[in-house]
């Protein structure tokens, strides 16, 4: 399928004083897509949206190293340990479904402001939990916040960015990837600092301080959101509120926009989407995009959760390394390899597109996992180093490839009216995969040892298959223009 977008006729115009006149929702979309609408306020909204992604990753990663201590303190079986790890993913599955629907139904801003409270409260409850079920419940509620945050954050990244060029929708949706890896690296940095600061006898409490620290950046993001956040202008216009969209363009973009004379400030609002909106994902032309985005997403999340969240387990048990080496290696792999790859993913998104980077990323991951499987349990400094470098290659490929662009596939091929539902559904399926991976990985790694690599190999194989079956490029595609053209054609036929 070509990535060339339908190009609608632009009806907006400017007065002699440079005021942008808005006559329809298409004018608002065109102002944002063309790059005319730019401003410090809008960039701050993008940064805050990435801050939400940062918190999601930190909270998901914060128990990765502490699981052995939790298991020992609470006397957990391997199944309960898996449930502690997976509870946040179960909550995020529910949060993604509900959050994606609410994002399209009541707007981006309201959902964005509400879910921060999940992060602050639940981080503190997790830190002081005295029994297994309190910890599981708090992580589950935290997961609801994580699940709600992803659809609204990605929607903001897409709807406060131009269509092509520097700062494009493709680049900014890919920016969620380095934000995620920066958070994961930050989590391991916090763990490392606490490892040196805490008395040796108190290292069993390290996980509590790590989890509780997540409340601090959550409070910062919450305060910034109250100061800078605004509704998406394209969503407001899509809801018939042209005057509200013009106001947002003035406040957030610095564009002197107003509704043209003779045009109603508010037009009839379209019906609020119900839960049946999810069925629209499986109607043409969205069916093929939905299936492909979910398939590559499942492949990405299975491989990432097994390798990235399993890094402490892999390094400590499968590579038989000590605690300090485990922490330092996990930190270095995320910072040096994954974050670097993610930054390159942003740079390459506009020039190379999502499909080539995803395909190359999965191919590198396939080679890395095969090598790890052939090495098995390494012995000797050279072989251990080679194994860690293979993990690094996997994380680097994750950063610029599938990790960066699964959000492009989930969001950019769908119009504003259904973007939240699309991301929410995609994330719900991915969270189901995460839940199963986080639950079964400790069990599989314990039972299979290094043979678990051959199970992980299924991830890049599935991803490559889905991409090679149908080449679809979401970067640079104007889904709103496509929807307007389709509606216009249906109206003309009617």
Coordinates of C-alpha atoms in Angstrom, one line a residue:
X1 CA 0.0 0.0 0.0
X2 CA 1.3 3.4 -0.8
X3 CA 2.1 5.9 1.9
X4 CA 0.9 8.8 -0.2
X5 CA -1.9 10.6 1.6
X6 CA -5.0 12.0 0.0
X7 CA -4.5 15.7 -0.3
X8 CA -7.7 17.6 0.5
X9 CA -8.4 21.0 -0.9
X10 CA -7.5 23.5 1.7
X11 CA -10.4 25.9 2.4
X12 CA -8.7 28.0 5.1
X13 CA -7.4 31.5 4.2
X14 CA -5.6 34.4 5.9
X15 CA -6.7 38.0 6.2
X16 CA -4.4 40.9 5.4
X17 CA -3.2 40.9 9.0
X18 CA -2.2 37.3 8.8
X19 CA -5.1 35.9 10.8
X20 CA -5.9 32.2 9.9
X21 CA -9.6 31.8 9.1
X22 CA -11.2 28.5 10.1
X23 CA -14.2 27.3 8.2
X24 CA -14.1 23.6 9.0
X25 CA -12.3 20.9 11.0
X26 CA -10.2 20.2 8.0
X27 CA -8.7 23.7 8.3
X28 CA -7.5 23.0 11.8
X29 CA -6.0 19.7 10.8
X30 CA -4.3 21.4 7.8
X31 CA -2.8 24.1 10.0
X32 CA -1.3 21.5 12.4
X33 CA -0.1 19.1 9.6
X34 CA 1.5 21.9 7.5
X35 CA 3.7 23.0 10.3
X36 CA 2.2 26.5 10.3
X37 CA 1.1 26.0 13.8
X38 CA 4.1 25.9 16.0
X39 CA 5.0 27.3 19.4
X40 CA 6.8 26.8 22.6
X41 CA 3.6 25.9 24.4
X42 CA 2.9 23.1 21.9
X43 CA 6.5 21.7 22.3
X44 CA 6.0 21.7 26.1
X45 CA 2.8 19.6 25.6
X46 CA 4.8 17.1 23.6
X47 CA 7.5 17.0 26.4
X48 CA 4.8 16.4 29.0
X49 CA 3.3 13.6 26.9
X50 CA 6.7 12.0 26.8
X51 CA 6.9 12.5 30.6
X52 CA 3.9 10.3 30.9
X53 CA 5.6 7.6 28.8
X54 CA 8.6 8.0 31.1
X55 CA 6.5 7.2 34.1
X56 CA 4.8 4.3 32.5
X57 CA 8.2 2.7 31.7
X58 CA 9.6 3.5 35.2
X59 CA 6.7 1.9 37.0
X60 CA 6.8 -1.2 34.8
X61 CA 10.5 -1.6 35.3
X62 CA 10.8 -0.7 39.0
X63 CA 10.3 -4.3 40.2
X64 CA 12.5 -6.0 37.7
X65 CA 15.6 -6.2 39.9
X66 CA 13.7 -6.5 43.2
X67 CA 11.7 -9.6 42.4
X68 CA 14.1 -12.1 44.1
X69 CA 13.9 -10.0 47.3
X70 CA 10.1 -9.8 47.2
X71 CA 10.0 -13.5 46.6
X72 CA 12.2 -14.1 49.7
X73 CA 10.4 -11.6 52.0
X74 CA 6.9 -12.7 51.2
X75 CA 7.8 -16.4 50.7
X76 CA 6.3 -16.5 47.2
X77 CA 6.0 -19.5 44.9
X78 CA 7.1 -19.0 41.3
X79 CA 3.5 -18.6 40.3
X80 CA 2.8 -15.9 42.8
X81 CA 6.1 -14.2 41.9
X82 CA 4.9 -14.2 38.3
X83 CA 1.5 -12.7 39.4
X84 CA 3.3 -9.9 41.3
X85 CA 5.2 -9.1 38.1
X86 CA 2.3 -9.4 35.8
X87 CA -0.4 -7.6 37.9
X88 CA 0.6 -4.2 36.5
X89 CA 0.2 -5.5 32.9
X90 CA -3.3 -7.0 33.8
X91 CA -4.3 -3.5 35.0
X92 CA -2.8 -1.8 32.0
X93 CA -4.8 -4.1 29.7
X94 CA -8.1 -2.9 31.3
X95 CA -6.8 0.7 31.4
X96 CA -5.9 0.7 27.7
X97 CA -9.3 -0.5 26.6
X98 CA -11.2 2.0 28.8
X99 CA -8.7 4.8 28.3
X100 CA -8.6 4.5 24.5
X101 CA -12.4 4.7 24.4
X102 CA -12.5 7.7 26.8
X103 CA -9.8 9.5 24.9
X104 CA -12.1 9.6 21.8
X105 CA -15.3 10.1 23.8
X106 CA -14.5 12.9 26.3
X107 CA -11.2 14.2 25.0
X108 CA -7.5 13.9 25.5
X109 CA -7.1 16.6 28.2
X110 CA -9.5 15.1 30.8
X111 CA -8.0 11.6 30.6
X112 CA -4.5 13.0 30.7
X113 CA -5.1 15.0 33.9
X114 CA -6.9 12.2 35.7
X115 CA -4.5 9.3 35.4
X116 CA -1.6 10.9 37.1
X117 CA -3.2 10.3 40.5
X118 CA -2.9 6.6 39.8
X119 CA 0.9 6.9 39.7
X120 CA 1.4 9.0 42.8
X121 CA -0.9 7.0 45.2
X122 CA -0.1 3.5 44.0
X123 CA 3.7 4.1 44.0
X124 CA 3.5 5.0 47.7
X125 CA 1.2 2.1 48.5
X126 CA 3.6 -0.4 46.8
X127 CA 6.5 1.0 48.7
X128 CA 4.9 0.3 52.1
X129 CA 3.0 -2.9 51.2
X130 CA 3.2 -5.5 54.1
X131 CA 1.7 -8.4 52.3
X132 CA 1.6 -10.0 48.8
X133 CA -2.0 -9.1 47.9
X134 CA -1.7 -5.4 48.8
X135 CA 1.4 -5.3 46.5
X136 CA -0.5 -7.1 43.8
X137 CA -3.6 -4.9 44.1
X138 CA -1.5 -1.6 44.1
X139 CA 0.4 -2.7 41.1
X140 CA -2.9 -3.7 39.3
X141 CA -4.3 -0.2 40.0
X142 CA -1.0 1.4 38.9
X143 CA -1.4 -0.6 35.7
X144 CA -4.8 1.0 35.0
X145 CA -3.1 4.4 35.1
X146 CA -0.3 3.1 32.7
X147 CA -2.9 1.7 30.3
X148 CA -4.9 4.9 30.2
X149 CA -1.8 7.0 29.8
X150 CA -0.5 5.4 26.6
X151 CA -3.4 6.1 24.3
X152 CA -3.7 9.7 25.3
X153 CA 0.0 10.4 25.3
X154 CA 0.5 9.0 21.8
X155 CA -2.6 10.8 20.6
X156 CA -1.1 14.1 21.8
X157 CA 2.2 13.3 20.1
X158 CA 0.4 12.7 16.8
X159 CA -2.0 15.6 17.1
X160 CA 0.4 18.3 18.2
X161 CA 2.9 17.6 15.3
X162 CA 3.2 18.4 11.6
X163 CA 2.7 15.7 9.0
X164 CA 6.2 15.5 7.5
X165 CA 9.7 16.9 8.1
X166 CA 11.4 17.7 11.4
X167 CA 9.2 17.3 14.4
X168 CA 6.7 15.2 12.3
X169 CA 4.1 12.9 13.6
X170 CA 6.3 9.9 12.7
X171 CA 9.3 11.4 14.6
X172 CA 7.4 12.3 17.7
X173 CA 5.5 9.0 18.0
X174 CA 8.8 7.3 17.6
X175 CA 10.1 9.5 20.5
X176 CA 8.1 7.4 22.9
X177 CA 10.8 4.8 22.5
X178 CA 13.8 6.7 23.9
X179 CA 11.6 8.2 26.6
X180 CA 10.8 4.6 27.6
X181 CA 14.5 3.5 27.6
X182 CA 15.6 6.7 29.4
X183 CA 13.1 5.7 32.1
X184 CA 14.3 2.2 32.3
X185 CA 17.9 3.4 32.5
X186 CA 16.9 5.9 35.1
X187 CA 15.2 3.1 37.1
X188 CA 18.4 1.1 37.1
X189 CA 20.4 4.2 38.0
X190 CA 18.2 4.7 41.0
X191 CA 18.7 1.1 41.9
X192 CA 22.5 1.4 41.6
X193 CA 22.6 4.6 43.7
X194 CA 20.5 3.0 46.4
X195 CA 22.7 -0.1 46.3
X196 CA 25.6 2.0 47.4
X197 CA 23.7 4.2 49.8
X198 CA 21.8 1.6 51.8
X199 CA 23.5 -0.5 54.5
X200 CA 24.2 -4.0 53.3
X201 CA 21.8 -5.4 55.8
X202 CA 19.0 -3.3 54.4
X203 CA 19.5 -4.1 50.7
X204 CA 16.3 -6.2 50.9
X205 CA 14.4 -2.9 51.1
X206 CA 16.0 -1.6 47.9
X207 CA 12.9 -2.5 45.9
X208 CA 10.6 -0.5 48.2
X209 CA 12.6 2.7 47.8
X210 CA 12.9 2.2 44.0
X211 CA 9.1 1.8 43.6
X212 CA 8.2 4.6 46.0
X213 CA 10.6 7.0 44.2
X214 CA 8.2 6.8 41.2
X215 CA 5.8 9.1 43.0
X216 CA 8.4 12.0 42.7
X217 CA 8.5 12.4 38.9
X218 CA 4.7 11.7 38.9
X219 CA 4.1 14.8 41.0
X220 CA 6.3 16.9 38.8
X221 CA 4.5 15.8 35.6
X222 CA 1.1 16.4 37.3
X223 CA 2.1 20.0 38.2
X224 CA 3.4 20.6 34.7
X225 CA 0.2 19.2 33.2
X226 CA -1.9 21.6 35.2
X227 CA 0.3 24.5 33.9
X228 CA 0.7 23.7 30.2
X229 CA -1.7 21.1 29.0
X230 CA -4.5 21.9 26.6
X231 CA -7.0 19.9 24.5
X232 CA -6.0 18.6 21.1
X233 CA -7.2 21.2 18.6
X234 CA -8.0 18.5 15.9
X235 CA -10.1 16.6 18.4
X236 CA -11.9 19.8 19.5
X237 CA -12.6 20.7 15.9
X238 CA -13.7 17.1 15.1
X239 CA -16.3 17.5 17.9
X240 CA -17.7 20.6 16.2
X241 CA -16.1 23.1 18.5
X242 CA -14.3 25.3 16.0
X243 CA -14.1 28.3 18.4
X244 CA -12.4 26.0 21.0
X245 CA -10.0 24.8 18.4
X246 CA -9.2 28.3 17.3
X247 CA -8.5 29.3 21.0
X248 CA -6.2 26.3 21.4
X249 CA -4.3 27.3 18.3
X250 CA -3.8 30.8 19.7
X251 CA -2.8 29.6 23.2
X252 CA -0.7 26.6 22.4
X253 CA 0.7 27.4 18.9
X254 CA 0.8 31.1 18.8
X255 CA -1.3 31.1 15.6
X256 CA -3.7 34.1 15.2
X257 CA -6.7 31.9 14.3
X258 CA -10.4 32.7 14.4
X259 CA -13.6 31.3 13.0
X260 CA -14.5 32.9 9.7
X261 CA -17.5 35.2 9.5
X262 CA -20.7 33.4 8.8
X263 CA -19.4 30.0 10.0
X264 CA -21.0 28.7 13.2
X265 CA -18.6 28.7 16.2
X266 CA -20.0 25.3 17.1
X267 CA -21.4 22.8 14.6
X268 CA -23.5 19.7 15.5
X269 CA -21.4 17.4 17.5
X270 CA -21.0 13.9 16.1
X271 CA -22.5 11.0 18.2
X272 CA -20.2 10.1 21.1
X273 CA -18.5 6.8 20.3
X274 CA -19.7 3.9 22.4
X275 CA -17.7 0.7 23.0
X276 CA -19.0 -0.5 19.6
X277 CA -16.4 1.9 18.2
X278 CA -13.9 -1.0 18.5
X279 CA -15.8 -2.8 15.8
X280 CA -14.9 0.0 13.3
X281 CA -11.2 -1.1 13.6
X282 CA -12.2 -4.3 11.6
X283 CA -13.9 -2.5 8.7
X284 CA -12.2 -1.4 5.5
X285 CA -9.7 0.3 5.2
X286 CA -8.7 -0.2 8.8
X287 CA -9.0 -4.0 9.1
X288 CA -5.6 -4.8 7.5
X289 CA -3.9 -2.0 9.4
X290 CA -5.3 -3.2 12.7
X291 CA -4.3 -6.8 12.2
X292 CA -0.8 -5.8 11.1
X293 CA -0.2 -3.3 13.9
X294 CA -1.4 -5.8 16.5
X295 CA 0.7 -8.6 15.1
X296 CA 4.0 -6.6 15.0
X297 CA 3.0 -5.2 18.4
X298 CA 2.6 -8.7 20.0
X299 CA 6.0 -9.7 18.5
X300 CA 7.7 -6.6 19.8
X301 CA 6.2 -6.8 23.3
X302 CA 6.9 -10.5 23.7
X303 CA 10.6 -10.1 22.7
X304 CA 11.0 -6.9 24.7
X305 CA 9.4 -8.1 27.9
X306 CA 11.3 -11.4 27.8
X307 CA 14.7 -9.7 27.2
X308 CA 14.5 -6.2 28.7
X309 CA 12.4 -6.9 31.8
X310 CA 14.1 -10.3 32.1
X311 CA 17.6 -8.8 32.0
X312 CA 18.3 -9.2 35.7
X313 CA 17.1 -12.8 35.6
X314 CA 19.1 -13.5 32.4
X315 CA 22.3 -11.9 33.7
X316 CA 22.1 -13.1 37.3
X317 CA 21.0 -16.7 36.6
X318 CA 21.6 -17.7 33.0
X319 CA 24.9 -15.9 33.0
X320 CA 25.6 -16.5 36.7
X321 CA 26.7 -13.0 37.5
X322 CA 26.7 -11.2 40.9
X323 CA 24.3 -8.4 42.0
X324 CA 26.5 -5.4 41.1
X325 CA 27.3 -6.8 37.7
X326 CA 23.7 -7.5 37.1
X327 CA 22.6 -4.0 38.0
X328 CA 25.5 -2.3 36.0
X329 CA 25.0 -4.5 33.0
X330 CA 21.2 -3.9 32.9
X331 CA 21.8 -0.1 33.3
X332 CA 24.4 -0.1 30.5
X333 CA 22.4 -2.2 28.1
X334 CA 19.4 0.2 28.4
X335 CA 21.4 3.4 28.3
X336 CA 24.1 2.6 25.8
X337 CA 22.2 0.3 23.4
X338 CA 18.4 0.8 23.7
X339 CA 18.4 4.6 24.3
X340 CA 20.9 5.2 21.5
X341 CA 18.8 3.1 19.2
X342 CA 15.7 5.0 20.2
X343 CA 17.3 8.4 19.4
X344 CA 18.3 7.1 16.0
X345 CA 14.8 5.9 15.5
X346 CA 13.5 9.5 15.9
X347 CA 16.1 10.8 13.5
X348 CA 15.4 8.1 10.8
X349 CA 11.6 8.1 11.1
X350 CA 11.0 11.0 8.8
X351 CA 13.6 10.0 6.2
X352 CA 13.5 6.2 6.2
X353 CA 10.0 5.5 7.4
X354 CA 8.7 2.9 9.9
X355 CA 8.6 -0.2 7.7
X356 CA 12.3 -0.5 6.8
X357 CA 13.4 0.2 10.3
X358 CA 11.0 -2.3 11.8
X359 CA 12.1 -5.0 9.3
X360 CA 15.8 -4.4 9.9
X361 CA 15.3 -4.3 13.7
X362 CA 13.5 -7.7 13.8
X363 CA 16.2 -9.2 11.5
X364 CA 19.0 -8.1 13.9
X365 CA 17.0 -9.4 16.9
X366 CA 16.6 -12.8 15.2
X367 CA 20.4 -13.1 14.7
X368 CA 21.1 -12.0 18.3
X369 CA 18.7 -14.5 19.8
X370 CA 20.1 -17.4 17.6
X371 CA 23.6 -16.5 18.8
X372 CA 22.6 -16.4 22.5
X373 CA 20.8 -19.8 22.1
X374 CA 23.9 -21.3 20.5
X375 CA 26.2 -20.0 23.3
X376 CA 23.9 -21.2 26.0
X377 CA 25.3 -20.6 29.5
X378 CA 28.5 -18.7 28.9
X379 CA 31.8 -19.5 30.7
X380 CA 34.8 -17.3 30.7
X381 CA 35.1 -13.5 30.3
X382 CA 35.1 -13.5 26.5
X383 CA 32.0 -15.6 26.1
X384 CA 30.1 -13.7 28.8
X385 CA 31.1 -10.4 27.1
X386 CA 29.9 -11.8 23.7
X387 CA 26.6 -12.8 25.3
X388 CA 26.1 -9.4 26.8
X389 CA 26.9 -7.7 23.5
X390 CA 24.2 -9.9 21.8
X391 CA 21.7 -8.6 24.4
X392 CA 23.0 -5.1 23.5
X393 CA 22.4 -5.8 19.8
X394 CA 18.9 -6.9 20.6
X395 CA 18.2 -3.8 22.6
X396 CA 19.8 -1.5 20.0
X397 CA 17.6 -3.0 17.3
X398 CA 14.6 -2.7 19.6
X399 CA 15.3 1.0 20.0
X400 CA 15.4 2.1 16.4
X401 CA 13.1 -0.6 15.0
X402 CA 10.0 -2.3 16.5
X403 CA 10.3 -0.4 19.8
X404 CA 10.2 3.0 18.1
X405 CA 7.6 2.3 15.4
X406 CA 4.9 0.1 16.9
X407 CA 3.1 3.3 18.0
X408 CA 3.3 4.7 14.4
X409 CA 1.5 1.6 13.2
X410 CA -1.1 1.8 16.0
X411 CA -1.8 5.5 15.6
X412 CA -0.9 7.2 12.3
X413 CA -3.0 5.0 10.0
X414 CA -6.2 6.0 11.9
X415 CA -8.1 9.3 11.9
X416 CA -8.5 11.6 15.0
X417 CA -12.1 10.3 15.5
X418 CA -10.8 6.7 16.3
X419 CA -7.1 7.2 17.2
X420 CA -7.7 6.6 20.9
X421 CA -9.7 3.4 20.2
X422 CA -7.0 2.2 17.9
X423 CA -4.2 2.8 20.3
X424 CA -6.2 1.5 23.2
X425 CA -7.1 -1.8 21.4
X426 CA -3.5 -2.2 20.3
X427 CA -2.2 -1.7 23.8
X428 CA -4.8 -4.0 25.3
X429 CA -3.7 -6.9 23.1
X430 CA 0.0 -6.0 23.8
X431 CA -0.6 -5.9 27.5
X432 CA -2.2 -9.3 27.3
X433 CA 1.0 -10.5 25.7
X434 CA 3.0 -8.7 28.4
X435 CA 1.0 -10.3 31.1
X436 CA 1.6 -13.8 29.8
X437 CA 5.3 -13.1 29.2
X438 CA 5.9 -11.5 32.6
X439 CA 4.0 -14.4 34.3
X440 CA 5.6 -17.2 32.4
X441 CA 9.1 -15.9 31.8
X442 CA 10.4 -16.6 35.4
X443 CA 8.8 -20.1 35.2
X444 CA 10.2 -20.8 31.7
X445 CA 13.7 -19.5 32.5
X446 CA 13.8 -21.6 35.7
X447 CA 12.6 -24.7 33.9
X448 CA 14.3 -24.4 30.5
X449 CA 17.5 -22.5 31.4
X450 CA 19.2 -21.1 28.3
X451 CA 16.8 -23.1 26.1
X452 CA 14.4 -20.2 26.8
X453 CA 16.2 -18.3 24.1
X454 CA 14.6 -20.6 21.5
X455 CA 11.2 -19.6 22.8
X456 CA 12.1 -15.9 22.6
X457 CA 13.1 -16.5 18.9
X458 CA 9.4 -16.7 18.0
X459 CA 9.1 -12.9 18.5
X460 CA 11.3 -11.6 15.7
X461 CA 10.1 -14.5 13.4
X462 CA 6.5 -13.4 13.9
X463 CA 7.3 -9.7 13.4
X464 CA 9.2 -10.3 10.2
X465 CA 6.4 -12.4 8.8
X466 CA 3.8 -9.8 9.5
X467 CA 5.8 -7.0 7.9
X468 CA 6.8 -9.1 4.8
X469 CA 3.3 -10.2 4.1
X470 CA 2.1 -6.6 3.6
X471 CA 4.2 -3.5 3.2
X472 CA 2.4 -0.6 4.8
X473 CA 4.0 2.7 5.6
X474 CA 2.2 4.8 8.2
X475 CA 4.7 7.6 8.5
X476 CA 3.7 10.6 6.4
X477 CA 0.2 9.3 5.9
X478 CA -2.8 11.7 6.5
X479 CA -5.5 9.5 7.9
X480 CA -7.8 12.5 8.5
X481 CA -7.6 13.5 4.9
X482 CA -8.4 9.9 3.8
X483 CA -11.5 9.9 6.1
X484 CA -12.7 13.2 4.7
X485 CA -12.3 12.0 1.2
X486 CA -14.1 8.8 1.9
X487 CA -17.0 10.6 3.6
X488 CA -17.2 13.1 0.8
X489 CA -17.3 10.3 -1.8
X490 CA -20.1 8.5 0.1
X491 CA -22.0 11.8 0.4
X492 CA -21.7 12.4 -3.3
X493 CA -22.9 8.9 -4.1
X494 CA -25.8 9.4 -1.7

